[in-house]
Coordinates of C-alpha atoms and ligand atoms in Angstrom, one line a residue:
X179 CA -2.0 -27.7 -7.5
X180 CA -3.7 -26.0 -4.5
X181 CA -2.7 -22.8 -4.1
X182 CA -1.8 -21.0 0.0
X183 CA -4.9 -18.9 0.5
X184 CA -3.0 -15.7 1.6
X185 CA -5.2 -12.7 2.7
X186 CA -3.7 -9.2 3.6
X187 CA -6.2 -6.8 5.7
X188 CA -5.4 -3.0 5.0
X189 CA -4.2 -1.6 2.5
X190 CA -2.3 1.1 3.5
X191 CA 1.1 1.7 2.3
X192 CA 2.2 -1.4 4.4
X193 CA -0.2 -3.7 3.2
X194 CA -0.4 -2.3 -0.5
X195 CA 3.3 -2.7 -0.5
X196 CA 3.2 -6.1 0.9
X197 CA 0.4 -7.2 -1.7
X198 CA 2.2 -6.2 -4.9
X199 CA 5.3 -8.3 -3.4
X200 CA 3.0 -11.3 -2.9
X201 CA 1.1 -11.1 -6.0
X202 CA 4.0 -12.2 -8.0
X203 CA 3.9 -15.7 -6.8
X204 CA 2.5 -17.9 -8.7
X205 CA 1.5 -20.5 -5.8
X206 CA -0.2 -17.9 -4.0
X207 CA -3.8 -16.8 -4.3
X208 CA -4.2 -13.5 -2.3
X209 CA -7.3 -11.3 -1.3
X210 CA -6.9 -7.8 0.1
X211 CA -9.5 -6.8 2.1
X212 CA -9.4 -2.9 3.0
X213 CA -12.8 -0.2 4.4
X214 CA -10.3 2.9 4.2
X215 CA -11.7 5.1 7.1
X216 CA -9.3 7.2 8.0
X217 CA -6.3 5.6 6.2
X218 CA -2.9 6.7 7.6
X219 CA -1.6 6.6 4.6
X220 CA -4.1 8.6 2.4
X221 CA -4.1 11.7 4.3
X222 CA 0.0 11.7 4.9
X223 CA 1.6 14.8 4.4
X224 CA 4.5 12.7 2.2
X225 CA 7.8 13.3 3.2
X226 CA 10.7 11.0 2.9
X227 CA 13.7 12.4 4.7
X228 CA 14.1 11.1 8.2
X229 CA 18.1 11.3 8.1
X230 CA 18.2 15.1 10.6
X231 CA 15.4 14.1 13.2
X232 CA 15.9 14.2 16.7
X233 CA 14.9 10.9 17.5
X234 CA 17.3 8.7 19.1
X235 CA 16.1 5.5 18.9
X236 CA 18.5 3.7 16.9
X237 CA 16.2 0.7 16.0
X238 CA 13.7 3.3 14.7
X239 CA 16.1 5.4 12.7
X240 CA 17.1 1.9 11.2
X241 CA 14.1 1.3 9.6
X242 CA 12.9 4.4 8.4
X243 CA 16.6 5.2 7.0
X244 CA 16.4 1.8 5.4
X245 CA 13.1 2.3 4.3
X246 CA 14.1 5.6 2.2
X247 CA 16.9 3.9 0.4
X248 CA 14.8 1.1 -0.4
X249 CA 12.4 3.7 -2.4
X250 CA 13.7 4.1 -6.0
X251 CA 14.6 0.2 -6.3
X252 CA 11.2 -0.9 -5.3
X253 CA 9.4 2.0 -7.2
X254 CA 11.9 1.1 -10.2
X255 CA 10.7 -2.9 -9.3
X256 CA 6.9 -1.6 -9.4
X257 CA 7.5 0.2 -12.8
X258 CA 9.7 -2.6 -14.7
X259 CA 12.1 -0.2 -15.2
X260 CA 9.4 2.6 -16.7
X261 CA 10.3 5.9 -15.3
X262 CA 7.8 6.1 -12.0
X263 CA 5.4 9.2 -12.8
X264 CA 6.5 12.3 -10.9
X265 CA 3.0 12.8 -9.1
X266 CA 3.9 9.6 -7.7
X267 CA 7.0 10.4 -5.9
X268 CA 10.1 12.2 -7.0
X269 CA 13.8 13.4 -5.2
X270 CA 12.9 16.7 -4.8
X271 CA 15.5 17.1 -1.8
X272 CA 15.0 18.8 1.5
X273 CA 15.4 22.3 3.5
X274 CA 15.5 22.4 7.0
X275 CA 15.4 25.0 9.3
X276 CA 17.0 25.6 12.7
X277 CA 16.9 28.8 15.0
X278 CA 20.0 29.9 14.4
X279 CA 23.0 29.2 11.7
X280 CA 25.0 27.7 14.9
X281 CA 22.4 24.9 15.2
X282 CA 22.6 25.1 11.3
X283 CA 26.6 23.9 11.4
X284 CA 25.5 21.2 14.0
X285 CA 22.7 19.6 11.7
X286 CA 25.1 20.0 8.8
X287 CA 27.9 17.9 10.7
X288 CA 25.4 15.3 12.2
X289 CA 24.3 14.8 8.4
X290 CA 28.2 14.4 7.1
X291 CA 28.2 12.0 9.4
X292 CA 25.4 9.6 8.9
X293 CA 26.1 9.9 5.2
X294 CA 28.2 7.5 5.8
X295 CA 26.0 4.8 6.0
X296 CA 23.1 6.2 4.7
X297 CA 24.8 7.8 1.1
X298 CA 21.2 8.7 -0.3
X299 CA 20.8 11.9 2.0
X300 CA 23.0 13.0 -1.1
X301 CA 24.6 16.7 -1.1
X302 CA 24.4 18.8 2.2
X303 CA 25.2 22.5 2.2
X304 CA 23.6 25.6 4.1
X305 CA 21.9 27.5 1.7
X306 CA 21.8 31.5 2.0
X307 CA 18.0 33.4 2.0
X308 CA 19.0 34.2 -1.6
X309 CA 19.7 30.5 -2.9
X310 CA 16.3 29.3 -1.1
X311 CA 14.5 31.6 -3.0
X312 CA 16.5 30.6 -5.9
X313 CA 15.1 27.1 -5.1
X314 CA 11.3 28.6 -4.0
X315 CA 10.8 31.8 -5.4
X316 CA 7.9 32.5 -2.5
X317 CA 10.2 32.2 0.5
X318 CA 10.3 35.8 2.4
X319 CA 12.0 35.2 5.4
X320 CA 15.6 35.8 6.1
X321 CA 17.3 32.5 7.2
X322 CA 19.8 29.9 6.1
X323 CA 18.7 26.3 6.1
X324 CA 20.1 22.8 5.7
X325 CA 19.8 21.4 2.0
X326 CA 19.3 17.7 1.8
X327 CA 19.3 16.3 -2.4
X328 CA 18.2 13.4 -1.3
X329 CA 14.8 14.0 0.6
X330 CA 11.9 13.0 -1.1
X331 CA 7.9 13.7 -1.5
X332 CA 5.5 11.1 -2.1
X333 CA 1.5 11.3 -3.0
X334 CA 0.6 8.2 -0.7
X335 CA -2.8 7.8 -2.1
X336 CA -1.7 7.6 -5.8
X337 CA 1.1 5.3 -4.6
X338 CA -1.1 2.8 -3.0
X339 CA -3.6 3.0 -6.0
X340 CA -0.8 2.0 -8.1
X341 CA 0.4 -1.3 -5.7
X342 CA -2.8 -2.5 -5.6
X343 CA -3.8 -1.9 -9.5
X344 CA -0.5 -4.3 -10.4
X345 CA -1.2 -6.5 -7.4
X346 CA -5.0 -6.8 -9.5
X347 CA -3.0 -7.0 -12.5
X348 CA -1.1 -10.0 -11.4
X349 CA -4.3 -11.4 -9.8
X350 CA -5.1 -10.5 -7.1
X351 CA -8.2 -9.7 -5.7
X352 CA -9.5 -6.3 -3.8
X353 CA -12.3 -6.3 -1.6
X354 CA -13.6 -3.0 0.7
X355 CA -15.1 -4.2 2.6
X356 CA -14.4 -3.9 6.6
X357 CA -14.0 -7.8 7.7
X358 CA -13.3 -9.5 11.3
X359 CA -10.6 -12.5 11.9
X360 CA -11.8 -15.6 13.1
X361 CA -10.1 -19.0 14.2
X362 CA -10.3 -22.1 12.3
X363 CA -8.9 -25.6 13.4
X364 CA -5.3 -25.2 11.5
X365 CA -6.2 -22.0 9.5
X366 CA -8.8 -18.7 9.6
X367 CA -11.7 -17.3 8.8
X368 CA -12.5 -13.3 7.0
X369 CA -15.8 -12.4 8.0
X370 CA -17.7 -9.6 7.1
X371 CA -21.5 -9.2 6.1
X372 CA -23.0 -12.7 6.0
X373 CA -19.5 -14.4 4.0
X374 CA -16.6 -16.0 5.2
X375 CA -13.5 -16.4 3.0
X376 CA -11.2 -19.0 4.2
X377 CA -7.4 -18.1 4.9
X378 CA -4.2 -20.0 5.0
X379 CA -2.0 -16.9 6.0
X380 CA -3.0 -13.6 7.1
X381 CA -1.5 -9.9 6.8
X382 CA -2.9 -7.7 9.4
X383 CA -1.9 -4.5 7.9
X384 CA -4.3 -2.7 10.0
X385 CA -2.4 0.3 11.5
X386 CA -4.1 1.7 14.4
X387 CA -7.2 -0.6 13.7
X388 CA -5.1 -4.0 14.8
X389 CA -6.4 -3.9 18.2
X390 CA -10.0 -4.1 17.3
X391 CA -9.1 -7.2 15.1
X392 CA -6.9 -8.9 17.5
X393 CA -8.9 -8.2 20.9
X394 CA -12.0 -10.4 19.7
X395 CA -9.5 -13.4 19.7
X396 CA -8.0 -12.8 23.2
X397 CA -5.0 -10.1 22.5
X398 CA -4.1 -7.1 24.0
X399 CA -2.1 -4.6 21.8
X400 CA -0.6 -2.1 23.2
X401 CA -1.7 0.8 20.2
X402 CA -2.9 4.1 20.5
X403 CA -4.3 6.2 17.7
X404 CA -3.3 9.3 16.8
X405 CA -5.1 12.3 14.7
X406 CA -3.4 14.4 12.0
X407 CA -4.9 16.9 9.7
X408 CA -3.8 19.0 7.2
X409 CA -4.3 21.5 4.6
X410 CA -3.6 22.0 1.0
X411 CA -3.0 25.4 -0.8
X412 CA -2.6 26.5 -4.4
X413 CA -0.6 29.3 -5.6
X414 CA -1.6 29.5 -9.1
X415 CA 1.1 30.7 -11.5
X416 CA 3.6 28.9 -9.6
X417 CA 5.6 25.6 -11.0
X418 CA 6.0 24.1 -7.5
X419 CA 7.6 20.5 -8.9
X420 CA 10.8 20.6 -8.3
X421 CA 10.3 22.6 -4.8
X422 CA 12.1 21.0 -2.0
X423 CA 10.6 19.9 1.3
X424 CA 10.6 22.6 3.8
X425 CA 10.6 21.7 7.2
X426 CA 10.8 24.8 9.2
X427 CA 11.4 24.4 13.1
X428 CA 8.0 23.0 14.7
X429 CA 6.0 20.3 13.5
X430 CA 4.1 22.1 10.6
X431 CA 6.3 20.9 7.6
X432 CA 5.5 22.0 3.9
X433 CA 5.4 19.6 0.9
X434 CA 5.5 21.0 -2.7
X435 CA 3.8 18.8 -4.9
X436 CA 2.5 19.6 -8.9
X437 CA 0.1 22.5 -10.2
X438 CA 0.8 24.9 -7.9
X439 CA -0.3 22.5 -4.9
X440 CA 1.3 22.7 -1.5
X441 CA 0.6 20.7 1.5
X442 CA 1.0 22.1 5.3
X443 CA 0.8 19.7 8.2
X444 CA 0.7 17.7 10.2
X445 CA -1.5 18.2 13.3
X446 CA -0.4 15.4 16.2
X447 CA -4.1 15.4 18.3
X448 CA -3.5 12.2 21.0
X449 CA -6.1 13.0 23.1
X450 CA -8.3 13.1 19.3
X451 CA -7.8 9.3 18.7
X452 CA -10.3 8.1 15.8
X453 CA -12.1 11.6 15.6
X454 CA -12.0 12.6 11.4
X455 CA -12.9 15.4 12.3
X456 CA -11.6 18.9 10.0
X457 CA -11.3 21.7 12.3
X458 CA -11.2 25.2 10.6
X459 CA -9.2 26.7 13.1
X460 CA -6.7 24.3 13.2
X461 CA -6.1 24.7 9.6
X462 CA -6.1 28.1 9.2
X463 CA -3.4 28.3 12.0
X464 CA -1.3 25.9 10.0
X465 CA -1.4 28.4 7.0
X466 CA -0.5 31.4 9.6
X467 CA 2.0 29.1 10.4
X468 CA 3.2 28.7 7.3
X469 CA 3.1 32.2 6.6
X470 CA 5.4 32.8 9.6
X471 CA 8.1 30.3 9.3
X472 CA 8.7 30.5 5.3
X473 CA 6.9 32.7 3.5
X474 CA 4.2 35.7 3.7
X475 CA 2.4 34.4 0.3
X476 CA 0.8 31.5 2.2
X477 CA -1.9 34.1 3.4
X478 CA -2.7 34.7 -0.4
X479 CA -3.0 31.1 -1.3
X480 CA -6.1 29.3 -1.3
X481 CA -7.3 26.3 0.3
X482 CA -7.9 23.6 -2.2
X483 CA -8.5 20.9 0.1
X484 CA -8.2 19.3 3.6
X485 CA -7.5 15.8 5.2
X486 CA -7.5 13.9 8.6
X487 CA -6.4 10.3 9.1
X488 CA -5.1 8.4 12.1
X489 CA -1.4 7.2 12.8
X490 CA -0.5 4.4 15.1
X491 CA 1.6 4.5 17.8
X492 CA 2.8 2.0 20.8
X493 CA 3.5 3.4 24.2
X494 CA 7.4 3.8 23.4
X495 CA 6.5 5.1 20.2
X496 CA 8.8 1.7 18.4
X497 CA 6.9 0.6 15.1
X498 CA 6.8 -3.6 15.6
X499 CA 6.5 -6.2 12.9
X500 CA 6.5 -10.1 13.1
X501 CA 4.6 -13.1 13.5
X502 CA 1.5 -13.0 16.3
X503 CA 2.5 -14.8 19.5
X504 CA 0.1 -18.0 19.2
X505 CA -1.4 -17.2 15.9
X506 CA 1.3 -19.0 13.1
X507 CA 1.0 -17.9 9.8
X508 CA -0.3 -14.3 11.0
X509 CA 2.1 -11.7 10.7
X510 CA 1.3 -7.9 11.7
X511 CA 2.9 -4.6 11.6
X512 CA 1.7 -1.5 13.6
X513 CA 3.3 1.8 15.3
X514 CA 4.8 3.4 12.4
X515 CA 3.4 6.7 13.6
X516 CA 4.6 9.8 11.9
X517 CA 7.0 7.8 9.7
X518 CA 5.1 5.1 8.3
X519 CA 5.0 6.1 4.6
X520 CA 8.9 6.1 4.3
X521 CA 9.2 2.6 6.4
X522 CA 5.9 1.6 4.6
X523 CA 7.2 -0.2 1.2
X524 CA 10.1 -2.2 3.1
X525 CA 7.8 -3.2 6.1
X526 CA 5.2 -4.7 3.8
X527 CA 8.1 -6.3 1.8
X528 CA 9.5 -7.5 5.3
X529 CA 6.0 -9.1 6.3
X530 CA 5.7 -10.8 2.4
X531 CA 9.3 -12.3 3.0
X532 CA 8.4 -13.3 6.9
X533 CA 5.2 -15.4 5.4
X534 CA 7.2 -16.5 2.1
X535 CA 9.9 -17.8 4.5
X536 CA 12.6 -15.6 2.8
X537 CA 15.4 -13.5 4.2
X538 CA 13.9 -10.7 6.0
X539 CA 15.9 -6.8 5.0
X540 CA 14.9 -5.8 8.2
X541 CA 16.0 -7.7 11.4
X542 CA 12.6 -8.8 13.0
X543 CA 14.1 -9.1 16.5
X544 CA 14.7 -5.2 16.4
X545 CA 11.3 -4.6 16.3
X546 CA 9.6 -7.7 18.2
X547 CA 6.3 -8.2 18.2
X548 CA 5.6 -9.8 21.0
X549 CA 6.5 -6.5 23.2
X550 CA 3.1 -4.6 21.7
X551 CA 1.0 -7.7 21.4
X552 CA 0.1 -10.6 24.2
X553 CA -2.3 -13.2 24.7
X554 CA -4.8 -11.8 27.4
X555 CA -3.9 -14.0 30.3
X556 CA -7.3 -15.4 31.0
X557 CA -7.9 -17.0 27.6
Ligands
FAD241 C1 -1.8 13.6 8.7 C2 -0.7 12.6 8.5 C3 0.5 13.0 7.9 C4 1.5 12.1 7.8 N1 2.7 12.5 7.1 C5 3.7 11.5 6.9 C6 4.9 11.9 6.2 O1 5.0 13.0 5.7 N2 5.8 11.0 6.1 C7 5.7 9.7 6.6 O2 6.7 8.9 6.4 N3 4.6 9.3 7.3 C8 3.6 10.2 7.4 N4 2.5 9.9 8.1 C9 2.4 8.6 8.8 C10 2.0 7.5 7.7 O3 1.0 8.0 6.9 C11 1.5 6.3 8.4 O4 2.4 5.8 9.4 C12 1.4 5.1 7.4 O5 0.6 5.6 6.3 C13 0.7 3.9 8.0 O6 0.5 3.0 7.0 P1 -0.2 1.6 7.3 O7 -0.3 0.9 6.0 O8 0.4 1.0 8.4 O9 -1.7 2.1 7.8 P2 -2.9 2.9 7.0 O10 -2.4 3.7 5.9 O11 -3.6 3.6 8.1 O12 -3.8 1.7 6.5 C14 -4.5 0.8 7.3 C15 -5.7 0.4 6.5 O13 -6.3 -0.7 7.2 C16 -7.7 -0.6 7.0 N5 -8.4 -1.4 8.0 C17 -8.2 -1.4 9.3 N6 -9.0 -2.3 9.9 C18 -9.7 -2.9 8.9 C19 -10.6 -4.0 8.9 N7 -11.1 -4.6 10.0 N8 -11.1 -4.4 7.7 C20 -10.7 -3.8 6.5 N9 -9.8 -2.8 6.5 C21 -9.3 -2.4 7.7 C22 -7.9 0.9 7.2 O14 -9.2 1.3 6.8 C23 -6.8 1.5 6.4 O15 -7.1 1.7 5.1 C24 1.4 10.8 8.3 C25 0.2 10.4 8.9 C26 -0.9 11.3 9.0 C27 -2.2 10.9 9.6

């Protein structure tokens, strides 16, 4: 039997995710092309707790709220049932701050209420100074904050390494190499170098790169890149494992992960687009930050390493996913911005089930396409 040529280009979180789902089949043979400059997902900061954000759009909050509680059963999928290693990803649950315990009681009752229909935010209480540093032994400041059990932190680098090892596993192959999409009569062409591979389907998994793939063949997609650093510190002597999330007020959250390590970011540079650039200042002022907002040891710690990558985001800032007007059998996904590692796993699910003609968890029309991407109206 001849098997559907499928090929998936980037392998972020989406297209890793997506690439593990479709390397079970049996009637599929499947190629996963990724370059990884500036991968969204490799330089993410790693936090999964989008229940207490501001945002008001509904259709976003959808599928990043969906896309935490579909975490543990696709991790548990991934595993077989093995225990998913704790560097990996782990329910470490989540402290936010607020500037005052008024705006405290409000967050609490906006969270009682979503918990509803979203039970996995887990327990909520305000916590007192002296139960935070019960929880981080380094906090120094003299505020309440919202505890959320049910936040999460995920390593998105080791996460994807571990898709695409069982995606190999189950046969599939991995190519870096950075490739162009090209029109054939009923199907399409990967180009890079001097090869073509030939392809029945196509995942363009591509993040803030899709424009560059889709332009050549007459689209225009309505993406914007976006640059974040960040900085990771050590404070040695210190079990930081089962630290919560800290997100104080401001955009310069604060992920515990093993060994002491502890993540500060994210920088959101628009006007910075591609640019992979580390700026020293801009990471010592996260520390200072850091240092203000939670606790005075961050200006002991030392910098054990720093990342940039680039998020994608549309003009009304809604993450899209579907089939490409005029292309059939292409599917896409893009604008995930500053979310896109906690809607990541269930978007590349969504696009495997869109191309395997399954039910998709995720309503497509919430997040049409064919709003970010159109045919250039002179081709
Ligand atoms: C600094 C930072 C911190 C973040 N923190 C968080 C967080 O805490 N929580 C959260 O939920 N989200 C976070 N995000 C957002 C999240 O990381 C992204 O939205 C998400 O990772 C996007 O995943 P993706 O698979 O769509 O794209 P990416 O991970 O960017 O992957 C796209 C891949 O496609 C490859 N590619 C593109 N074009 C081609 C081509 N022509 N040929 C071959 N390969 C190609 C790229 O090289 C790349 O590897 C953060 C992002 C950044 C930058």
């Amino acid at each position: 039997m001849n098997k559907k040529k499928v090929t998936i280009i980037g392998a972020g979180i989406v297209g890793a995710s997506a690439a593990y789902v479709l390397s079970k089949e049996s009637d599929i043979e499947l190629t996963i092309y990724d370059e990884g400059t500036g991968q969204g997902t490799a330089a993410a900061a790693g936090i999964i707790s989008p229940w207490l954000s501001k945002r008001r759009n509904k259709k976003w909050y959808t599928m990043v709220k969906e896309g935490a509680a579909f975490y543990p059963n696709f991790l548990n999928d991934v595993m077989a049932g093995a225990p998913t290693p704790s560097s990996v990803y782990k329910r470490v649950g989540t402290l936010l701050f607020k500037k005052n315990y008024k705006q405290l009681e409000e967050l609490l009752a906006i969270g009682l209420k979503r918990r509803e229909n979203a039970p996995e935010i887990g327990d909520l209480a305000i916590l007192s100074p002296q139960e935070i540093k019960e929880l981080v032994p380094i906090y120094t400041q003299n505020k309440s904050a919202l505890y959320a059990s049910g936040g999460a932190r995920v390593d998105g680098k080791k996460l994807v390494n571990l898709l695409l090892d069982k995606a190999v596993n189950n046969g599939a192959t991995l190519k870096h190499e950075h490739v162009t999409l090209g029109r054939l009569d009923q199907t399409y062409s990967i180009n890079y170098g001097h090869q073509t591979d030939p392809a029945d389907a196509v995942i363009l998994s591509a993040s803030a790169w899709l424009p560059e793939l889709l332009e050549p063949l007459g689209y225009n997609v309505d993406i914007h890149p976006q640059k974040g650093q960040l900085v990771e510190v050590t404070f040695d002597g210190y079990k930081t494992e089962n630290w919560p999330v800290i997100m104080p007020e401001g955009e310069k959250d604060i992920t515990p992960f093993e060994n002491g390590t502890v993540v500060i970011g994210a920088t959101h540079e628009n006007e910075k687009g591609f640019d992979l650039e580390i700026e020293k200042s801009a990471l010592t002022s996260m520390i200072k930050e850091a240092s203000h907002t939670f606790s005075h040891y961050f200006s002991t710690s030392s910098i054990a390493s720093f990342r940039s990558g680039t998020r994608a985001y549309t003009s009304d800032f809604s993450p899209f996913f579907g089939e490409i007007p005029g292309l059939e059998n292409v599917y896409a996904a893009s604008g995930l911005g500053a979310t896109g590692l906690t809607a990541g796993p269930l978007v590349g699910q969504s696009l495997a089930s869109l191309l395997l003609d399954e039910n998709v968890r995720l309503s497509p029309e919430d997040y049409p396409i064919d709003k970010y991407v159109k045919k250039n109206q002179l081709n």
